[in-house]
């Protein structure tokens, strides 16, 4: 299989400096949705035709997919879909058919494409068509006695032809040597002065090559993005599809219309997710995990039975089983929290390893720290990990107790079973099993009197 993805169009109606095909859907550029689906078909050649924002498009894709073996073909100026495919033909292998996709049609499924490829076989032309209530703007599928005889663009169509509701989606499979021959014969003698790819359909009929059609599983598979409105509509369709898949897999969703997955979300059994949660990158939720309302979780693995309470942000971290995080916790990148850990409101953590059974229940900043088992970290504790130039590590050993409002000036170690008194500013290691406290001794000044206001003179 050869695959050509047309992505040279301008996308004026997006009203954006970003090339249209780089606008994200579910956190991923439109073009990458198409490339990923195309790649899943394991083509021997995959060529992207680019034009508008040319280098930006290529650079963005190369950065996201290092070492890819995409072929690129520049189309400048853009003289139509047929002209676009012409720019790619010398990269196509004659021994395999060619599938044409659009870079701004992101939701076509692999299953639909496999059916189209199957219908084309090695030597037929196959078009993906849909029947629309309002076919305005699309190329119409003209049939004679049931057989496709041509595609007529809306702008070139007469009234009876405009009445046809079966339209061309633009996605097709053609035998490659014939495709090359037909493209070489295209002209731009039409309403738009463009080289229409769709004119190859009439040429195939003329050459006696059978033309078949296949319909997608759903119309949204063929919808393209030309405006922010259409982008938003496709985003909702995609998210609804993701939510339906999660429900089918047995995940409880408080509201399938209020979850956004921008990446992959893998769930165990009996997972439940409350409203307005956003999952980004690769996230996995273990059996029985529950996610409270309004959480944002990115590249994280959450253990079985763990509760993530509302308004929690988690990024690039792993949380063990039976833990409780939130409400209002923030896990920045690099945390590994063990089983049964508790992290409470307004606790920020970055690059912390915290072993089983340890707790930081309220108001703390823990950065670059190694925390053992069963450690209790009091409210207001801060690891001073940064001296303005370098980051340093704080080590807190098993069963230590950190009194409230302590500052641990790293590098520093709190020994096993040690207790820090509240308000301690720790600048040297605290020995195991001892109370360490650094604060001015409390004293009471017996002779002190509050200043008195002078009595006002009265008349
Ligand atoms: C095309 C089809 C039409 C079909 C419709 C479906 C032709 C002549 N018409 O219409 O039958 O119903 O798609 O949406 O093929 N592109 C390029 N270079 C160009 C022109 C377009 O790369 O010079 C790309 C665009 O970026 C886009 C795709 O081709 O991804 C389709 O272009 P667009 O202008 O949206 O389609 P139409 O020509 O209107
Ligand atoms: Ca056009």
Coordinates of C-alpha atoms and ligand atoms in Angstrom, one line a residue:
X1 CA 0.0 0.0 0.0
X2 CA 1.0 3.6 -0.8
X3 CA -0.7 6.3 1.2
X4 CA -0.7 10.0 0.2
X5 CA -2.0 12.5 2.7
X6 CA -3.1 15.8 1.3
X7 CA -2.2 18.6 3.7
X8 CA -1.3 21.6 1.5
X9 CA -4.5 23.5 1.9
X10 CA -4.4 26.9 3.6
X11 CA -7.3 26.8 6.1
X12 CA -8.0 30.5 6.0
X13 CA -11.2 30.1 7.9
X14 CA -9.3 28.9 11.0
X15 CA -8.2 32.6 11.3
X16 CA -4.9 31.4 12.8
X17 CA -1.2 31.7 12.2
X18 CA -0.9 28.0 12.9
X19 CA -1.2 25.8 9.7
X20 CA -4.6 24.2 9.8
X21 CA -3.4 20.6 10.0
X22 CA -1.3 21.4 13.1
X23 CA -4.4 22.5 15.2
X24 CA -4.8 19.9 17.9
X25 CA -7.7 17.6 18.4
X26 CA -7.6 15.7 21.7
X27 CA -4.2 17.2 22.2
X28 CA -2.7 15.9 19.0
X29 CA -2.4 17.8 15.6
X30 CA -5.0 16.9 13.1
X31 CA -2.4 15.6 10.7
X32 CA -1.0 13.3 13.3
X33 CA -4.3 11.6 13.7
X34 CA -4.3 10.9 10.0
X35 CA -0.6 9.8 10.0
X36 CA -1.2 7.5 13.0
X37 CA -4.2 5.9 11.4
X38 CA -2.3 5.6 8.1
X39 CA 0.8 4.1 9.8
X40 CA -1.4 1.5 11.5
X41 CA -2.0 0.1 7.9
X42 CA 1.7 -0.5 7.6
X43 CA 2.1 1.1 4.1
X44 CA 5.4 0.8 2.3
X45 CA 5.2 4.4 1.3
X46 CA 3.6 7.2 3.3
X47 CA 3.8 10.6 1.6
X48 CA 2.5 13.9 3.0
X49 CA 1.8 16.7 0.5
X50 CA 2.4 20.0 2.2
X51 CA 2.3 23.6 1.1
X52 CA 0.9 26.3 3.3
X53 CA 3.1 26.6 6.4
X54 CA 5.3 24.0 4.7
X55 CA 8.3 23.9 6.9
X56 CA 6.3 24.4 10.1
X57 CA 4.2 21.4 9.3
X58 CA 7.2 19.2 8.5
X59 CA 9.2 20.4 11.5
X60 CA 6.3 19.8 13.9
X61 CA 5.7 16.3 12.7
X62 CA 9.4 15.4 12.6
X63 CA 9.8 16.7 16.2
X64 CA 6.9 14.6 17.4
X65 CA 7.9 11.5 15.5
X66 CA 11.7 11.3 15.5
X67 CA 13.2 8.9 13.0
X68 CA 9.9 8.6 11.0
X69 CA 10.1 7.4 7.4
X70 CA 7.5 9.8 6.0
X71 CA 8.0 11.1 2.5
X72 CA 7.3 14.8 1.9
X73 CA 6.2 16.5 -1.3
X74 CA 5.9 20.3 -1.5
X75 CA 2.9 21.6 -3.5
X76 CA 3.4 25.3 -4.3
X77 CA 1.2 26.8 -5.5
X78 CA -1.9 24.8 -4.7
X79 CA -3.7 24.0 -7.9
X80 CA -6.2 21.5 -6.6
X81 CA -6.4 18.0 -5.2
X82 CA -5.3 16.3 -8.4
X83 CA -2.3 18.6 -8.6
X84 CA -1.5 17.8 -5.0
X85 CA -1.4 14.0 -5.6
X86 CA 0.8 14.7 -8.7
X87 CA 3.5 16.1 -6.4
X88 CA 3.7 12.7 -4.7
X89 CA 3.6 10.3 -7.6
X90 CA 7.3 9.8 -8.1
X91 CA 7.5 8.5 -4.5
X92 CA 4.8 5.8 -5.1
X93 CA 5.5 2.2 -5.7
X94 CA 3.7 0.9 -8.8
X95 CA 3.4 -2.6 -7.4
X96 CA 0.9 -1.5 -4.7
X97 CA -2.3 0.5 -4.8
X98 CA -2.5 4.1 -3.5
X99 CA -4.8 5.3 -0.7
X100 CA -5.5 9.1 -0.7
X101 CA -6.3 10.7 2.7
X102 CA -6.9 14.3 3.8
X103 CA -4.8 15.8 6.5
X104 CA -7.8 17.7 7.9
X105 CA -10.1 14.7 8.2
X106 CA -8.9 13.3 11.5
X107 CA -11.4 10.7 12.6
X108 CA -11.5 8.1 9.8
X109 CA -11.2 4.7 11.4
X110 CA -8.8 2.0 10.4
X111 CA -11.7 -0.4 10.0
X112 CA -13.3 1.8 7.3
X113 CA -10.1 2.2 5.4
X114 CA -9.5 -1.6 5.5
X115 CA -12.9 -2.1 3.9
X116 CA -12.1 0.5 1.2
X117 CA -8.7 -1.1 0.5
X118 CA -10.4 -4.5 0.3
X119 CA -13.0 -3.1 -2.2
X120 CA -10.3 -1.7 -4.4
X121 CA -8.2 -4.9 -4.5
X122 CA -5.1 -4.7 -6.7
X123 CA -6.7 -3.2 -9.8
X124 CA -10.0 -1.3 -9.1
X125 CA -10.8 2.2 -8.0
X126 CA -12.8 2.5 -4.7
X127 CA -14.3 5.7 -3.4
X128 CA -15.4 6.3 0.2
X129 CA -18.9 8.0 -0.2
X130 CA -21.6 9.1 2.2
X131 CA -25.2 10.2 1.8
X132 CA -25.9 13.6 3.4
X133 CA -29.1 15.4 4.1
X134 CA -27.3 18.6 2.9
X135 CA -24.7 17.8 0.3
X136 CA -24.0 21.4 -0.5
X137 CA -20.3 22.0 -1.4
X138 CA -19.4 18.4 -1.9
X139 CA -18.6 16.6 -5.1
X140 CA -21.6 14.5 -6.2
X141 CA -21.5 10.8 -7.0
X142 CA -23.1 10.3 -10.4
X143 CA -24.4 6.8 -11.0
X144 CA -25.8 5.1 -14.1
X145 CA -27.8 2.0 -13.5
X146 CA -26.3 1.9 -10.1
X147 CA -22.7 2.1 -11.3
X148 CA -20.5 5.1 -10.5
X149 CA -19.8 7.0 -13.7
X150 CA -18.3 10.1 -12.4
X151 CA -17.9 12.8 -9.7
X152 CA -19.1 16.3 -10.4
X153 CA -18.0 19.1 -8.1
X154 CA -20.7 21.2 -6.6
X155 CA -19.6 24.3 -8.4
X156 CA -19.7 22.5 -11.7
X157 CA -23.0 20.7 -11.1
X158 CA -26.3 21.5 -12.7
X159 CA -29.5 21.5 -10.7
X160 CA -30.4 17.9 -11.1
X161 CA -26.9 16.8 -10.2
X162 CA -27.0 19.1 -7.1
X163 CA -30.0 17.1 -6.0
X164 CA -27.8 14.0 -5.6
X165 CA -27.2 13.4 -1.9
X166 CA -24.5 10.8 -2.2
X167 CA -21.2 12.7 -2.0
X168 CA -17.5 12.1 -2.4
X169 CA -15.6 12.2 0.8
X170 CA -12.3 12.6 -1.1
X171 CA -10.8 9.4 0.3
X172 CA -10.1 6.8 -2.3
X173 CA -7.9 3.9 -3.3
X174 CA -6.6 3.6 -6.9
X175 CA -4.2 1.2 -8.8
X176 CA -1.0 3.2 -8.9
X177 CA 0.1 2.9 -12.5
X178 CA -3.4 3.9 -13.7
X179 CA -3.5 6.7 -11.2
X180 CA -0.3 8.2 -12.6
X181 CA -1.6 7.9 -16.1
X182 CA -4.9 9.6 -15.2
X183 CA -3.2 12.4 -13.3
X184 CA -1.0 13.2 -16.3
X185 CA -4.2 13.7 -18.3
X186 CA -6.0 16.1 -15.9
X187 CA -7.0 19.6 -17.0
X188 CA -8.1 22.6 -15.0
X189 CA -10.9 23.4 -17.4
X190 CA -13.6 23.7 -14.7
X191 CA -15.4 26.3 -12.6
X192 CA -12.5 26.5 -10.1
X193 CA -9.6 26.3 -12.6
X194 CA -8.2 23.5 -10.5
X195 CA -6.8 20.1 -11.3
X196 CA -9.5 17.9 -9.7
X197 CA -8.5 14.5 -8.4
X198 CA -12.1 13.5 -8.8
X199 CA -11.8 13.7 -12.6
X200 CA -9.9 10.4 -12.4
X201 CA -13.3 8.7 -11.8
X202 CA -14.6 9.4 -15.3
X203 CA -11.2 8.4 -16.7
X204 CA -11.4 5.0 -14.9
X205 CA -14.9 4.4 -16.3
X206 CA -13.6 5.3 -19.8
X207 CA -10.7 2.9 -19.4
X208 CA -13.1 0.1 -18.3
X209 CA -11.7 0.0 -14.8
X210 CA -14.4 -0.9 -12.3
X211 CA -15.3 1.8 -9.7
X212 CA -16.6 0.7 -6.4
X213 CA -17.8 2.6 -3.3
X214 CA -17.7 1.9 0.4
X215 CA -19.6 3.7 3.1
X216 CA -17.9 4.6 6.5
X217 CA -19.2 3.2 9.8
X218 CA -20.3 6.8 10.7
X219 CA -20.5 10.1 8.9
X220 CA -18.1 11.8 11.4
X221 CA -15.3 9.6 10.0
X222 CA -15.4 11.7 6.8
X223 CA -15.8 15.2 8.3
X224 CA -13.1 17.7 7.7
X225 CA -12.0 20.7 9.7
X226 CA -12.2 24.1 8.0
X227 CA -13.1 26.3 11.0
X228 CA -12.8 26.5 14.7
X229 CA -16.5 25.5 14.9
X230 CA -15.9 22.3 13.0
X231 CA -12.8 21.6 15.1
X232 CA -14.8 22.0 18.3
X233 CA -17.6 19.7 16.9
X234 CA -15.1 17.0 15.9
X235 CA -13.4 17.3 19.3
X236 CA -16.8 16.6 21.0
X237 CA -17.5 13.7 18.7
X238 CA -14.1 12.2 19.4
X239 CA -14.5 12.7 23.2
X240 CA -18.0 11.1 23.1
X241 CA -16.5 8.1 21.2
X242 CA -13.7 7.8 23.9
X243 CA -16.3 8.0 26.7
X244 CA -18.5 5.3 25.0
X245 CA -15.5 3.0 24.8
X246 CA -14.7 3.6 28.5
X247 CA -18.3 2.8 29.4
X248 CA -18.3 -0.3 27.3
X249 CA -15.2 -1.4 29.2
X250 CA -17.0 -1.0 32.5
X251 CA -15.7 2.3 33.7
X252 CA -18.2 4.4 35.6
X253 CA -18.4 7.9 34.3
X254 CA -20.5 10.4 36.2
X255 CA -21.2 12.2 32.9
X256 CA -19.9 10.9 29.6
X257 CA -20.2 14.4 28.2
X258 CA -17.8 15.8 30.8
X259 CA -14.6 13.8 30.4
X260 CA -11.7 14.7 28.1
X261 CA -9.0 12.2 27.2
X262 CA -6.1 13.7 25.3
X263 CA -4.0 10.6 24.8
X264 CA -4.6 7.1 26.1
X265 CA -6.4 6.2 29.3
X266 CA -6.2 2.6 30.4
X267 CA -8.6 1.6 33.2
X268 CA -8.8 -1.6 35.3
X269 CA -12.1 -3.0 36.6
X270 CA -14.5 -0.8 38.6
X271 CA -12.8 2.5 38.0
X272 CA -15.0 5.5 38.5
X273 CA -14.4 9.0 37.2
X274 CA -16.4 12.1 38.4
X275 CA -17.2 15.1 36.2
X276 CA -14.8 17.4 34.4
X277 CA -11.6 15.4 34.5
X278 CA -8.9 15.8 31.9
X279 CA -6.5 13.0 31.1
X280 CA -3.4 13.8 29.0
X281 CA -0.7 11.6 27.6
X282 CA -0.5 8.0 28.9
X283 CA -2.5 7.5 32.0
X284 CA -3.4 4.2 33.7
X285 CA -5.9 3.8 36.5
X286 CA -5.8 0.5 38.5
X287 CA -8.7 -1.6 39.6
X288 CA -11.1 0.2 41.8
X289 CA -9.4 3.6 41.5
X290 CA -11.6 6.6 41.8
X291 CA -11.0 10.1 40.4
X292 CA -12.9 13.0 41.9
X293 CA -14.3 15.9 40.1
X294 CA -12.1 18.5 38.3
X295 CA -8.8 16.6 38.2
X296 CA -6.1 17.0 35.6
X297 CA -3.9 13.9 35.3
X298 CA -1.1 13.7 32.8
X299 CA 1.3 10.8 32.1
X300 CA 0.6 9.0 35.4
X301 CA -0.1 5.6 36.8
X302 CA -2.6 5.4 39.7
X303 CA -2.6 2.2 41.7
X304 CA -5.6 -0.1 42.6
X305 CA -8.1 1.3 45.0
X306 CA -6.4 4.7 45.2
X307 CA -8.7 7.7 45.6
X308 CA -7.8 10.9 43.8
X309 CA -10.0 13.6 45.4
X310 CA -11.3 16.7 43.6
X311 CA -9.2 19.4 42.1
X312 CA -6.0 17.5 42.1
X313 CA -3.3 17.9 39.4
X314 CA -0.9 15.0 38.7
X315 CA 1.9 15.0 36.2
X316 CA 4.6 12.5 35.3
X317 CA 4.1 10.6 38.6
X318 CA 3.2 7.2 39.9
X319 CA 1.0 6.5 42.8
X320 CA 0.7 3.1 44.5
X321 CA -2.3 1.2 45.6
X322 CA -4.7 2.3 48.4
X323 CA -3.4 5.8 48.4
X324 CA -5.4 9.0 48.9
X325 CA -4.4 12.1 47.1
X326 CA -6.2 15.5 47.3
X327 CA -8.4 17.4 47.4
X328 CA -6.3 20.2 46.0
X329 CA -3.0 18.3 45.8
X330 CA -0.4 19.1 43.1
X331 CA 2.0 16.4 42.0
X332 CA 4.6 17.9 39.6
X333 CA 6.8 15.6 37.6
X334 CA 8.9 12.9 39.0
X335 CA 7.1 11.6 42.1
X336 CA 6.8 8.0 43.1
X337 CA 4.4 7.5 45.9
X338 CA 4.0 4.1 47.6
X339 CA 1.0 2.2 48.7
X340 CA -1.3 3.7 51.3
X341 CA 0.3 7.2 51.1
X342 CA -1.8 10.2 51.9
X343 CA -1.3 13.6 50.3
X344 CA -3.7 16.3 51.3
X345 CA -4.9 19.8 50.4
X346 CA -2.4 22.4 49.2
X347 CA 0.5 20.0 49.2
X348 CA 2.9 20.4 46.2
X349 CA 5.4 17.7 45.4
X350 CA 8.1 17.4 42.8
X351 CA 10.6 14.6 42.3
X352 CA 9.7 12.9 45.6
X353 CA 10.0 9.3 46.4
X354 CA 7.6 8.6 49.3
X355 CA 7.3 5.1 50.5
X356 CA 4.3 3.1 51.8
X357 CA 2.2 4.5 54.6
X358 CA 3.7 8.0 54.7
X359 CA 1.5 11.1 54.9
X360 CA 1.7 14.8 54.1
X361 CA -1.8 15.8 54.9
X362 CA -1.8 19.6 54.6
X363 CA 0.0 22.6 53.2
X364 CA 3.5 21.5 52.4
X365 CA 6.1 21.8 49.7
X366 CA 8.2 18.7 49.2
X367 CA 10.8 18.8 46.4
X368 CA 13.8 16.5 45.6
X369 CA 13.1 14.4 48.7
X370 CA 13.4 10.7 49.6
X371 CA 10.8 9.9 52.3
X372 CA 10.8 6.4 53.9
X373 CA 7.8 4.5 55.3
X374 CA 5.3 5.7 57.8
X375 CA 6.7 9.2 57.9
X376 CA 4.3 11.9 59.1
X377 CA 5.0 15.3 57.6
X378 CA 3.3 18.1 59.4
X379 CA 1.4 21.1 58.0
X380 CA 3.5 23.9 56.7
X381 CA 6.6 21.7 56.1
X382 CA 9.0 23.0 53.4
X383 CA 12.0 21.3 51.9
X384 CA 14.4 24.1 50.9
X385 CA 15.8 22.2 48.0
X386 CA 17.1 25.1 45.9
X387 CA 19.9 27.5 46.9
X388 CA 19.5 29.7 43.9
X389 CA 21.8 27.6 41.7
X390 CA 21.7 23.9 42.6
X391 CA 19.0 21.5 43.8
X392 CA 19.7 19.4 46.8
X393 CA 18.0 16.3 48.2
X394 CA 16.3 15.9 51.5
X395 CA 16.2 12.4 53.0
X396 CA 13.6 11.5 55.7
X397 CA 14.0 8.0 57.0
X398 CA 11.3 5.5 58.1
X399 CA 9.0 6.5 61.0
X400 CA 10.3 10.1 61.2
X401 CA 7.8 12.8 62.4
X402 CA 8.3 16.2 61.0
X403 CA 6.6 18.8 63.2
X404 CA 4.5 21.5 61.7
X405 CA 6.1 24.5 60.0
X406 CA 9.5 23.0 59.7
X407 CA 12.0 24.0 57.0
X408 CA 14.5 21.3 55.9
X409 CA 17.5 23.0 54.3
X410 CA 18.9 20.5 51.9
X411 CA 21.1 18.6 51.6
X412 CA 20.0 17.2 55.0
X413 CA 18.9 13.9 56.5
X414 CA 16.3 13.2 59.2
X415 CA 17.2 9.8 60.8
X416 CA 14.9 6.9 61.3
X417 CA 12.3 7.5 63.9
X418 CA 13.5 11.0 64.6
X419 CA 11.1 13.8 65.6
X420 CA 11.5 17.4 64.6
X421 CA 9.8 19.9 66.9
X422 CA 7.4 22.3 65.3
X423 CA 9.0 25.3 63.7
X424 CA 12.4 23.7 63.3
X425 CA 14.7 25.1 60.7
X426 CA 16.9 22.0 60.0
X427 CA 20.4 22.8 58.7
X428 CA 22.3 19.8 59.9
X429 CA 21.2 16.1 60.0
X430 CA 18.8 15.1 62.7
X431 CA 19.9 11.9 64.5
X432 CA 17.6 8.9 64.6
X433 CA 15.1 8.4 67.5
X434 CA 15.8 11.8 69.0
X435 CA 13.8 15.0 69.3
X436 CA 15.6 17.8 67.3
X437 CA 14.2 21.3 67.6
X438 CA 15.6 24.6 66.6
X439 CA 13.8 27.5 67.8
X440 CA 14.4 30.3 70.3
X441 CA 13.5 29.2 73.8
X442 CA 10.2 30.5 75.0
X443 CA 10.4 33.1 77.7
X444 CA 8.0 35.3 79.6
X445 CA 9.1 38.8 80.6
X446 CA 7.5 39.4 84.0
X447 CA 8.2 43.1 84.2
X448 CA 6.8 44.0 80.7
X449 CA 3.9 46.3 80.5
X450 CA 1.8 47.2 77.5
X451 CA 2.3 50.8 76.4
X452 CA -0.7 52.9 77.5
X453 CA -2.4 55.6 75.4
X454 CA -2.3 58.9 77.0
X455 CA -5.8 59.8 78.3
X456 CA -7.4 62.5 76.2
X457 CA -8.0 65.8 77.9
X458 CA -11.7 66.3 78.5
X459 CA -13.5 69.7 78.6
Ligands
LIG1 C1 -12.8 17.8 -2.4 C2 -13.3 17.0 -3.5 C3 -14.8 16.8 -3.4 C4 -15.2 16.3 -2.0 C5 -14.6 17.1 -0.9 C6 -14.8 16.4 0.4 C7 -11.9 17.4 -5.4 C8 -11.8 18.2 -6.7 N1 -13.0 17.6 -4.7 O1 -13.4 19.1 -2.4 O2 -15.3 16.0 -4.4 O3 -16.6 16.2 -1.9 O4 -13.2 17.2 -1.1 O5 -14.4 17.3 1.4 O6 -11.0 16.7 -5.1 N2 -5.6 20.1 -0.9 C9 -4.2 20.2 -1.2 N3 -3.8 20.9 -2.3 C10 -4.7 21.6 -3.1 C11 -6.1 21.5 -2.7 C12 -6.5 20.8 -1.6 O7 -3.4 19.6 -0.5 O8 -4.3 22.2 -4.0 C13 -6.0 19.4 0.3 C14 -6.6 20.2 1.3 O9 -5.7 20.6 2.3 C15 -7.6 19.3 1.9 C16 -8.0 18.3 0.8 O10 -7.0 18.5 -0.1 O11 -7.0 18.5 2.9 C17 -9.4 18.7 0.2 O12 -9.4 20.0 -0.2 P1 -10.6 20.9 -0.1 O13 -10.4 22.2 -0.8 O14 -11.1 20.9 1.3 O15 -11.7 20.1 -0.9 P2 -12.5 20.5 -2.2 O16 -11.6 20.7 -3.3 O17 -13.5 21.5 -1.8
LIG2 CA1 -11.1 23.6 -3.2

